[in-house]
Coordinates of C-alpha atoms in Angstrom, one line a residue:
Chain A
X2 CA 94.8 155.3 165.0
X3 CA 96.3 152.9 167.4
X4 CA 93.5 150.6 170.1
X5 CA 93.7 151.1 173.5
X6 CA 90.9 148.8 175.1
X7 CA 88.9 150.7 178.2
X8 CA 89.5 147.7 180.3
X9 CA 93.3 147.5 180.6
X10 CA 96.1 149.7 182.8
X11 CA 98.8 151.3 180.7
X12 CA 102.5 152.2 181.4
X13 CA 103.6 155.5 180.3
X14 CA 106.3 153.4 178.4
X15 CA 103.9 151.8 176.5
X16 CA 103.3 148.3 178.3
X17 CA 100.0 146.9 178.5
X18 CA 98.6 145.3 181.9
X19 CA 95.5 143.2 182.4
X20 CA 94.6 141.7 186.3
X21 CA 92.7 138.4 185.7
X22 CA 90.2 136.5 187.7
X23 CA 92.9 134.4 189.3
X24 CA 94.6 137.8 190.7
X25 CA 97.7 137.5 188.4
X26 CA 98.0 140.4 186.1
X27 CA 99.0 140.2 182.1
X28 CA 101.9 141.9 180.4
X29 CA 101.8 143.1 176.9
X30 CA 103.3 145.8 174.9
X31 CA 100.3 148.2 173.2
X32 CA 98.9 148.7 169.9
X33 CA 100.5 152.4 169.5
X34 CA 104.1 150.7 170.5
X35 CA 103.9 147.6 168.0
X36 CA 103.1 150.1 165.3
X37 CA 105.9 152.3 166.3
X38 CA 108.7 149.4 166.1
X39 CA 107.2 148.0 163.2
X40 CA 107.7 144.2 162.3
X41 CA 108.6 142.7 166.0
X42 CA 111.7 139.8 164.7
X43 CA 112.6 138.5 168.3
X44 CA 111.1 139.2 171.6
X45 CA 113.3 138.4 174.8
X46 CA 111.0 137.5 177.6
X47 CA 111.8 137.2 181.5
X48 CA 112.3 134.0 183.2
X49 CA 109.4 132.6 185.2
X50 CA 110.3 132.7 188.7
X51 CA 112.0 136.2 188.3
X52 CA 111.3 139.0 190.8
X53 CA 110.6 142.6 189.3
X54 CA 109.9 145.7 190.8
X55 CA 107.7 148.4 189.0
X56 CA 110.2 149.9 186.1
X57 CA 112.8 147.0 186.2
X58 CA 114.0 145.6 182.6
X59 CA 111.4 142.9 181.7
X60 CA 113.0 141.9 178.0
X61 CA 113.1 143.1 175.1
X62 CA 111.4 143.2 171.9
X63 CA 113.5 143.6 168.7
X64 CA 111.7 144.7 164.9
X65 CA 114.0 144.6 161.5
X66 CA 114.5 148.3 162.7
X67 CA 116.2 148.2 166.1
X68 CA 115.7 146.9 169.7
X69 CA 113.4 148.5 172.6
X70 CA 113.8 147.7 176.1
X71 CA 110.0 146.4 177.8
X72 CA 109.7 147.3 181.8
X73 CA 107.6 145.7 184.3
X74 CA 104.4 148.2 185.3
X75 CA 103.9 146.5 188.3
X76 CA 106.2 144.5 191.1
X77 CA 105.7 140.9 191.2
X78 CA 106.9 137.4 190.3
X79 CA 106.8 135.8 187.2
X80 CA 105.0 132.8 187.1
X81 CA 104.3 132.3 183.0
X82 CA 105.4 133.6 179.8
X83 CA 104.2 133.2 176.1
X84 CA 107.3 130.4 174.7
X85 CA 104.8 131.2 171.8
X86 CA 106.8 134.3 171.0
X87 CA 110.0 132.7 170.9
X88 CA 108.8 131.3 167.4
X89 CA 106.2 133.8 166.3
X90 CA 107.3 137.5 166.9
X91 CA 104.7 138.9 164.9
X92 CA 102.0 138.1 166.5
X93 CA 103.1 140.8 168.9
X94 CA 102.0 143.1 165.7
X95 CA 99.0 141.2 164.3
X96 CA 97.4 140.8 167.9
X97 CA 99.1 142.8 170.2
X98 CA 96.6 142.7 173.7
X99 CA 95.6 138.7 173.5
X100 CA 97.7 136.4 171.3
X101 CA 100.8 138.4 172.0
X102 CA 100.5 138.6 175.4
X103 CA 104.6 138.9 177.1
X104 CA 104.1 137.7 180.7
X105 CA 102.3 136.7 183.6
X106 CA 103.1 138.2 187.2
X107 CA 101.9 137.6 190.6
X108 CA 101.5 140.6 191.8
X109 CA 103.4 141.9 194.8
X110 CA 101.1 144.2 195.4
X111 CA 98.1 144.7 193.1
X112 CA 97.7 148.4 194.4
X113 CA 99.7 149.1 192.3
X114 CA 97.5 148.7 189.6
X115 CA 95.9 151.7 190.4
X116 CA 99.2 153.8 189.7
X117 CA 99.1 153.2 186.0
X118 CA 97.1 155.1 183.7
X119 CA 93.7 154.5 182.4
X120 CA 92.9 154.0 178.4
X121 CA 91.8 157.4 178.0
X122 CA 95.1 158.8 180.2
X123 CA 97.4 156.4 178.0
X124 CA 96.1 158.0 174.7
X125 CA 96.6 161.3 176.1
X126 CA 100.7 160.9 176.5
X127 CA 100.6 158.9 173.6
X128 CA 99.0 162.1 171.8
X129 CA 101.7 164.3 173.8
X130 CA 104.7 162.1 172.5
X131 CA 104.6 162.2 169.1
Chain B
X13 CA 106.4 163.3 163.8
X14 CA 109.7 165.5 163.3
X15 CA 110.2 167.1 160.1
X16 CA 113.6 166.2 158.4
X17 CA 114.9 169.5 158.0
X18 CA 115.0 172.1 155.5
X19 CA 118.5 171.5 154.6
X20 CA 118.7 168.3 153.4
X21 CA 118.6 167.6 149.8
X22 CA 115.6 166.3 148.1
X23 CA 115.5 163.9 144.9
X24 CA 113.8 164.2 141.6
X25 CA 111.3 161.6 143.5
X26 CA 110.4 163.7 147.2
X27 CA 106.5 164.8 146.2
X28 CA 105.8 161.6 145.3
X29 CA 107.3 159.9 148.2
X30 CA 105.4 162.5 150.3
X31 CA 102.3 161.9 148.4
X32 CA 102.6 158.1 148.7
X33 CA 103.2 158.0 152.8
X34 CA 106.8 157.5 152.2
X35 CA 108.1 158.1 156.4
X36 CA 111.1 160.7 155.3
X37 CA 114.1 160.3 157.5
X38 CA 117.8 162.0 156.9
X39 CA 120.2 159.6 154.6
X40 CA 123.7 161.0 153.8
X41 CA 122.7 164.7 153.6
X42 CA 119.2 163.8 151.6
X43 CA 115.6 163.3 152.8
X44 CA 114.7 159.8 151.8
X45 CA 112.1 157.4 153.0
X46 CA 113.0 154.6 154.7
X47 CA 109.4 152.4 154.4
X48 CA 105.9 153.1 153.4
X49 CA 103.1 152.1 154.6
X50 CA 103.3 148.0 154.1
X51 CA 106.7 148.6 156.6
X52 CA 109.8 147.1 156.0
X53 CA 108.9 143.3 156.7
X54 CA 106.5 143.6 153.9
X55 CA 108.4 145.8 151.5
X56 CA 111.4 143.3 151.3
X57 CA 109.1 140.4 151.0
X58 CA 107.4 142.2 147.9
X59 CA 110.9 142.8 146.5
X60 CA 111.9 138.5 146.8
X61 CA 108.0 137.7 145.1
X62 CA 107.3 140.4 142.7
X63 CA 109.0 143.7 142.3
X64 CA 110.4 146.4 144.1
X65 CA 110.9 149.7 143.2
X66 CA 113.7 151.8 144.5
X67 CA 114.9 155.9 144.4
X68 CA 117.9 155.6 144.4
X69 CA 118.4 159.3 142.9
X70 CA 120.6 159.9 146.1
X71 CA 123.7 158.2 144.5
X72 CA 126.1 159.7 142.7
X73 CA 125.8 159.2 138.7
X74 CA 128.9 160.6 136.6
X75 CA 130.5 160.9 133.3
X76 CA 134.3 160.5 132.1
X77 CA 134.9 161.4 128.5
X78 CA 137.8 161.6 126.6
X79 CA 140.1 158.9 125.1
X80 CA 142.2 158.2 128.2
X81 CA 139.5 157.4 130.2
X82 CA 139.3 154.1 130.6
X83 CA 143.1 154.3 131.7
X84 CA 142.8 157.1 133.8
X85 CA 140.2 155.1 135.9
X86 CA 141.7 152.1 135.9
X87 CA 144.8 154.1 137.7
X88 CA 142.4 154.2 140.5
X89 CA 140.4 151.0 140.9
X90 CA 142.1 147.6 141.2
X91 CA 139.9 146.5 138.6
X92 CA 140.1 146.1 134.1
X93 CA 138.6 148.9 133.1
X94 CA 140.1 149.2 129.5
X95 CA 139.1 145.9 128.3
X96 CA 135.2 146.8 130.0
X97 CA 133.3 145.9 126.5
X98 CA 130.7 148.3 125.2
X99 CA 127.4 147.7 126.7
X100 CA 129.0 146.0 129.9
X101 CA 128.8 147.2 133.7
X102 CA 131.6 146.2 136.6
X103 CA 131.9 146.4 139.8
X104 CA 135.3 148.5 141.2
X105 CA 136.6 150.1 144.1
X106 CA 138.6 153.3 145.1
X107 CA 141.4 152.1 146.9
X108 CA 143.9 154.7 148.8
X109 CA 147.7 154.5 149.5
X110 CA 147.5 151.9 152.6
X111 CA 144.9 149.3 150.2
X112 CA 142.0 150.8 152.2
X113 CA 138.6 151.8 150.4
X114 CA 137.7 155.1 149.5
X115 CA 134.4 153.9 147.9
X116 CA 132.8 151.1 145.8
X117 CA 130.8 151.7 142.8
X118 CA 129.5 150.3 139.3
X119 CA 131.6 151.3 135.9
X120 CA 129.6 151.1 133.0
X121 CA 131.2 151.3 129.2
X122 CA 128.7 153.3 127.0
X123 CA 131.3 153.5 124.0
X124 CA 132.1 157.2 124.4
X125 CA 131.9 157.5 127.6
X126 CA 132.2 155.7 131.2
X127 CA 129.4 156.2 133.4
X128 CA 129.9 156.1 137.2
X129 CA 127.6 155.4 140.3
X130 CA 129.4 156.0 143.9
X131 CA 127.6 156.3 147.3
X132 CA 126.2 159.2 148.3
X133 CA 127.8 159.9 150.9
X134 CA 130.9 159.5 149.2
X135 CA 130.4 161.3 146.2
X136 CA 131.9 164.7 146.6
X137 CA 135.2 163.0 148.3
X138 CA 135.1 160.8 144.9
X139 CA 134.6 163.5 142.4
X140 CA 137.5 165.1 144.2
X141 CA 139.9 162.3 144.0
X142 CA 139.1 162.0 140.3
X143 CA 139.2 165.7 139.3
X144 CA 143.1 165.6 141.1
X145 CA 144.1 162.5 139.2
X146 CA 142.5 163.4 136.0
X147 CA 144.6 164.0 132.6
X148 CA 143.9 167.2 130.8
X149 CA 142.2 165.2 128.0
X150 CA 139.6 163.1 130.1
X151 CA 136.3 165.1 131.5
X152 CA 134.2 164.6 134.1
X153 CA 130.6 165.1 133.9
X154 CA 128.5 165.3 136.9
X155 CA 125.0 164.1 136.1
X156 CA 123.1 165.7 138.9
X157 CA 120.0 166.3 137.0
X158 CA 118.9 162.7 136.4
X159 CA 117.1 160.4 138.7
X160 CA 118.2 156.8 139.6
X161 CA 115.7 154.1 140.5
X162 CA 116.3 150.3 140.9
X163 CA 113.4 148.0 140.2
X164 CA 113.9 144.4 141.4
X165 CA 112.7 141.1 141.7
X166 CA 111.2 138.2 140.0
X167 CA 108.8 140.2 138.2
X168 CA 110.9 142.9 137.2
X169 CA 112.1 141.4 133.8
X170 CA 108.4 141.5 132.8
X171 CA 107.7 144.5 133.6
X172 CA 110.7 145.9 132.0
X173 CA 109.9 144.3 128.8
X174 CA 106.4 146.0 128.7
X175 CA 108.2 149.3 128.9
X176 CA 110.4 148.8 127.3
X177 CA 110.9 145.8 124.8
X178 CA 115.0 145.7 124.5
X179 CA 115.9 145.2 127.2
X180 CA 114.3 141.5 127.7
X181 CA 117.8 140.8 125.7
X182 CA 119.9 141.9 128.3
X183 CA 121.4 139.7 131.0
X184 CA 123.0 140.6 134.1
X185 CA 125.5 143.2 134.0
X186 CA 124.6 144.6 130.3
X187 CA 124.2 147.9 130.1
X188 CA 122.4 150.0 127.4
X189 CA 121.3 153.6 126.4
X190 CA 117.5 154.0 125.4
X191 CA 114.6 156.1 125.0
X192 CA 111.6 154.8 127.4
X193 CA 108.8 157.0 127.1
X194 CA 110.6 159.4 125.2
X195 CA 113.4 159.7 128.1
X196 CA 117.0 159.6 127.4
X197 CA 117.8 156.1 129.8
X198 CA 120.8 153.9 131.2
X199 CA 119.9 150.8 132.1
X200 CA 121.7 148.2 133.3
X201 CA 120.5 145.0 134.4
X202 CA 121.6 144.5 137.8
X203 CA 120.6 145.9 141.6
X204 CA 121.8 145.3 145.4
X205 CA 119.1 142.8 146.1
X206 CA 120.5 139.4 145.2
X207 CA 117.4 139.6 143.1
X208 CA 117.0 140.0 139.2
X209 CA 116.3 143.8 138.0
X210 CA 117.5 146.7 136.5
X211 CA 118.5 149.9 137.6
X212 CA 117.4 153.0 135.6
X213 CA 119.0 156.3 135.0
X214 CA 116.5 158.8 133.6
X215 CA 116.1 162.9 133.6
X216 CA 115.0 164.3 136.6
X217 CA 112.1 166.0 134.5
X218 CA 110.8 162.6 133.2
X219 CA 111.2 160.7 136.6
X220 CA 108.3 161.4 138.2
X221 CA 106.0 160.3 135.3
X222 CA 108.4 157.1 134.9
X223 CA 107.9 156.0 138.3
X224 CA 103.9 156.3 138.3
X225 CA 104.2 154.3 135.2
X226 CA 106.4 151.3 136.7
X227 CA 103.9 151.8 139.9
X228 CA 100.6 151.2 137.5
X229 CA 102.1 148.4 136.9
X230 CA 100.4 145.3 139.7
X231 CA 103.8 143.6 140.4
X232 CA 105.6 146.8 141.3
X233 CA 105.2 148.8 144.8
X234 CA 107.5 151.5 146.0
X235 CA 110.2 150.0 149.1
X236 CA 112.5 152.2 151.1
X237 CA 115.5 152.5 152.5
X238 CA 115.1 150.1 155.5
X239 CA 114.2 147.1 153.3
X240 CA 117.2 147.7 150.9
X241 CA 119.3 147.2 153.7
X242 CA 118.0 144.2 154.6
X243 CA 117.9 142.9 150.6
X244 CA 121.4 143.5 150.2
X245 CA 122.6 142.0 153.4
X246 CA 120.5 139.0 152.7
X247 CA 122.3 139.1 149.5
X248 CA 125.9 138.9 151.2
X249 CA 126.6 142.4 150.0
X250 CA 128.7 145.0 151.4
X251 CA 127.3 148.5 152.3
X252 CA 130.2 151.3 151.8
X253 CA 131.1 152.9 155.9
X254 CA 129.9 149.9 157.4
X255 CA 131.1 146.6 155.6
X256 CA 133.8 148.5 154.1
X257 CA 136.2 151.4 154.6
X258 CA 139.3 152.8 154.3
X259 CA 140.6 150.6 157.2
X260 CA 139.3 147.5 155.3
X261 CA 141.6 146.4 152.3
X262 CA 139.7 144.1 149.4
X263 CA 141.1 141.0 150.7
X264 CA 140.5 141.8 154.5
X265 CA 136.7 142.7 153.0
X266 CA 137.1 139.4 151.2
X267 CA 136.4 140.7 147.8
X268 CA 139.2 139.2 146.1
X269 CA 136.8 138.3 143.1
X270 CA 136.3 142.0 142.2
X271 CA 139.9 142.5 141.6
X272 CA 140.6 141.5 138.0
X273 CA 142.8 139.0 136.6
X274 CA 144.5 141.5 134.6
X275 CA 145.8 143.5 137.5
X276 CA 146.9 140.7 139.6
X277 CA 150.9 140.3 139.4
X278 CA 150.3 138.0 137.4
X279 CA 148.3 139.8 135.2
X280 CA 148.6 141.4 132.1
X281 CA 148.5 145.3 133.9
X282 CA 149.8 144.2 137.2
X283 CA 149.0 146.9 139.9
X284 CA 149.0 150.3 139.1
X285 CA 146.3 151.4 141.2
X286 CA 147.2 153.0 145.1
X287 CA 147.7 150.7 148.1
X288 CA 148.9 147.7 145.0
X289 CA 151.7 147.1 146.8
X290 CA 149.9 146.2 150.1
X291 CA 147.0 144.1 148.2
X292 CA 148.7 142.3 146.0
X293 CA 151.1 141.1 148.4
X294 CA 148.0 140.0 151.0
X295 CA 146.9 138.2 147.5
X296 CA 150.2 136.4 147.1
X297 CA 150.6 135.4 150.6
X298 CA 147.0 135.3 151.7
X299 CA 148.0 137.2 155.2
X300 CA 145.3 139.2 156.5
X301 CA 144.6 139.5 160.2
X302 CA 141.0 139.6 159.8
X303 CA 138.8 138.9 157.3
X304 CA 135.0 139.7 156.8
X305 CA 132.5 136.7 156.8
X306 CA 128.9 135.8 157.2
X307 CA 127.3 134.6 160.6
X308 CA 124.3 133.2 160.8
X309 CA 122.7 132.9 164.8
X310 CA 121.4 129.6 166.2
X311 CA 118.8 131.9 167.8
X312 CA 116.7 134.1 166.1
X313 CA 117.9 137.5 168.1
X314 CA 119.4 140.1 165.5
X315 CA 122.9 140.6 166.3
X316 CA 123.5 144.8 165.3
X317 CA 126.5 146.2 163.9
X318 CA 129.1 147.3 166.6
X319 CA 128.3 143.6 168.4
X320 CA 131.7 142.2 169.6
X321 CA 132.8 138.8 169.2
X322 CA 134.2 136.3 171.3
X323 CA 135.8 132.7 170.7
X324 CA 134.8 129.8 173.1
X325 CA 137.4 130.5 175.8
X326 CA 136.1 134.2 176.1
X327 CA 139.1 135.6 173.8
X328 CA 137.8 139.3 171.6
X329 CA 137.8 138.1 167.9
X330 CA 136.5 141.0 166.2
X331 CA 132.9 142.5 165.5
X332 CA 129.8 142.8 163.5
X333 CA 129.5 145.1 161.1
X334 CA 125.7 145.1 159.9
X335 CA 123.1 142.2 161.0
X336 CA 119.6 141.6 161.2
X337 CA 116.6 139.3 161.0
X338 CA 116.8 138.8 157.5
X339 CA 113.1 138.1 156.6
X340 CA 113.3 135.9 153.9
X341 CA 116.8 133.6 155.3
X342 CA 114.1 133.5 158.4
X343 CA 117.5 133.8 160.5
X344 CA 119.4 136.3 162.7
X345 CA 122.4 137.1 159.5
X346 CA 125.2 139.5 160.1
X347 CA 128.6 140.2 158.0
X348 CA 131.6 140.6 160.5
X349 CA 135.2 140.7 160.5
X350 CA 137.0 138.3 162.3
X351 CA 140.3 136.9 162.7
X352 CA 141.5 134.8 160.2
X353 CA 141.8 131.9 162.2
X354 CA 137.8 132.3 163.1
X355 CA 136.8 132.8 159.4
X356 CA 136.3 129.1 157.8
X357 CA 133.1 128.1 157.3
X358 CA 131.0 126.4 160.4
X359 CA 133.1 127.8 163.2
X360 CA 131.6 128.9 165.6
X361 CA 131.6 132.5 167.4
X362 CA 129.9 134.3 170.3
X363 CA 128.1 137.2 170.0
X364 CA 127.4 139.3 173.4
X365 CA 124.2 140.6 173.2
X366 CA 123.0 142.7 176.2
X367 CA 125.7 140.6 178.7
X368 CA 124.9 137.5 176.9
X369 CA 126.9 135.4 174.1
X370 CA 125.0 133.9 171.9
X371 CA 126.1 131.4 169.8
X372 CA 126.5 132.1 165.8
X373 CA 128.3 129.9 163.1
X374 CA 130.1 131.4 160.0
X375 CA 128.6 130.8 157.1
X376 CA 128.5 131.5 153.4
X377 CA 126.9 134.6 151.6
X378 CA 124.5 135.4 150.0
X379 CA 122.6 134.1 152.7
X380 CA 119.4 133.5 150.1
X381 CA 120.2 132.3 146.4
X382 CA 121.4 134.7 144.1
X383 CA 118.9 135.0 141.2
X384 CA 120.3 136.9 138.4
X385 CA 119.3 136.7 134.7
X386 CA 122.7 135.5 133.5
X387 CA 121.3 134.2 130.2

């Protein structure tokens, strides 16, 4: 059985988002969606500076098995991202919501927030997926 | 979780890959499972430190009896068959009219008999081509109830030689016929890992029982499908509809060192075997538009089969025809056919990745050491 953490917003395709005390909001992909690509080999992560939209293409994150897109859950800009991955893929598997954190975003409008699903809701489609 | 459907085929080995949380997916018209639990990661790592185990029961295993046997094969494959000695296994190929590649597949020499393993999703096609080609005297023997498993690695040699004492003598490419636990077996000591090992032919009624035995043992796990793809591409080797295919002659496919001496032009049987005209020609005058090399990436993105290719100045050079993150190279490796003036070692070539071209130089295969028992 995958973790979804109480305290975090979920996509409904699967990305993780955390607002910190700063205002800027964390970007990950979850427990359930690691386990479902299996061993992460390459992640592709945005550059800082980039402007998304909730839904654009944020990267990509490839396992030995084949690659899946990652999309933004909220509008913003970037203004970090873990280089970290670059050289360690799998922590994306072996810590999924803190060490393999994606990105960083200034939200454009942290509203938006409220749009994504809770822990409970997340489980839920996760449940009606598979 | 979809079901692979009813209609698929099932080998000897499906309960117990069930049993043992084997993830089932559809593999040229069998169910067959493509990782366990550990994942595929894991599962090839296992296979480079101790010992994998393979089903492998999917593959076609066959018979050809009768005295003109050896020559009735060796009509088809570019390869010496006659002078195979007893106890010895080669690799061949089934060439067609234009040099292409019907199949490749491993020719053993049990003394009476030549025993054949093809691809499985070639197998009916190859039986096929046999039966038309066949002489009346020469029989062919399908051997659908026996199981095939492949246990490779480091540790495999030790294992084997618990099981079954003999065949610590063997070295790579022997082939024998023994009892292990009471069970009619071919062995032979090879695999599609790059790895030491043996592969194991056994009655489907004893395989089940064979494989919990190999699995008691604490060097051996169960790997699937997934990880054998990424062992044999490691291992520079060429997976039949992807590497290879009737549009790929031997020398485009650069497997000029499985065509044998003997049926070179200036060998003892020259040619004789369809498309010999074509080959041996793009063997005398080394023309080939394209040949099939390894990349490695200066990244660490996998580059997938069906990638294109691109020189410096943007021109279309050709395409990848499997890649990955190989796990234990720790590098993005793919085999791809380029053109021939892209194909020396070190050049480099750009793959476009998702509008971008990343950077890759050709390099040698096997892209980890070979470690066969040669003796």
């Amino acid at each position: 059985m995958s973790h979804t953490p109480s305290e975090l917003k979920y996509a409904s395709s699967h990305e993780w988002a955390r607002l910190e005390e700063d205002g800027s909001v964390t970007v990950g992909i979850t427990d359930h969606a690691q386990e479902a690509l299996g061993d992460v080999v390459f992640v592709e992560l945005p550059g800082v500076g980039d402007t998304l939209a909730a839904g654009d293409e944020a990267g990509v994150v490839e396992s030995v098995k084949a690659a899946s897109d990652i999309y933004a859950p909220i509008g913003g800009e970037v203004i970090e991202v873990n280089s970290a991955l670059e050289d360690e893929p799998e922590t994306v598997n072996a810590d999924p919501y803190n060490d393999g954190w994606f990105y960083k975003l200034k939200p454009a409008d942290a509203g938006e927030l409220d749009k994504l699903l809770s822990a409970e809701d997340y489980q839920q489609h996760c449940e009606d997926e598979d | 979780m979809t079901e692979p459907s009813l209609d698929l085929l099932h080998t000897p080995l499906y309960d117990l890959h069930r049993e043992l949380g084997g993830k089932m997916v559809p593999f040229a018209g069998y169910a067959m499972p493509v990782q366990y639990a550990p994942g595929v990661k894991k599962e090839h790592l296992h296979t480079r430190e101790q010992a994998g185990l393979f089903d492998v029961s999917h593959m076609g295993q066959l018979l050809l009896r009768g005295d003109g046997a050896a020559a009735a094969l060796e009509a088809l494959v570019p390869v010496d068959i006659i002078d195979l000695p007893p106890g010895k296994q080669r690799y061949a190929l089934f060439t067609n009219d234009a040099g292409g590649l019907l199949d490749d597949l491993m020719v053993t020499n049990f003394g009476d008999c030549l025993y054949l393993v093809v691809n499985a999703a070639c197998k009916e096609q190859d039986i096929a081509h046999l039966e038309a080609s066949l002489p009346g005297d020469v029989r062919l023997e399908r051997l659908d109830d026996r199981a095939l498993v492949a246990l490779q690695g480091p540790a495999a040699a030790a294992v084997m030689a618990r099981l079954a004492p003999a065949t610590a003598e063997m070295v790579f490419m022997d082939s024998r016929r023994m009892a292990i636990a009471g069970q009619d077996c071919f062995i032979s000591r090879s695999g599609y890992t790059g790895e030491d090992g043996f592969e194991i032919s056994i009655p489907a009624a004893g395989a089940e029982a064979f494989v919990r035995q190999l699995l008691s043992e604490e060097e051996v796990a169960l790997i699937g499908l997934g990880a054998r793809d990424s062992l044999r591409l490691e291992a520079g080797l060429c997976l039949y509809g992807h590497d290879i295919d009737t549009t790929t002659t031997p020398v485009e496919a650069s497997l000029l060192w499985a065509i044998s001496k003997a049926r070179r032009a200036d060998g003892e049987r020259p040619g004789g075997f369809p498309g010999a005209d074509i080959i041996l020609e793009q063997i005398a005058t080394k023309a080939v538009a394209r040949k099939r090399v390894g990349l490695v990436g200066e990244g660490r993105a996998p580059v997938r089969e069906g990638t294109e290719l691109f020189d410096a100045q943007g021109n279309a050079i050709g395409r990848v025809t499997s890649g990955t993150f190989g796990p234990s190279a720790e590098l993005s490796v793919a085999l791809a056919y380029v053109s021939s003036e892209h194909a020396a070692l070190e050049t480099t070539v750009f793959a476009e990745v998702r509008g971008k071209r990343l950077p890759m130089k050709v390099a040698r295969t096997p892209f980890v050491p070979q470690r066969y028992h040669r003796g």
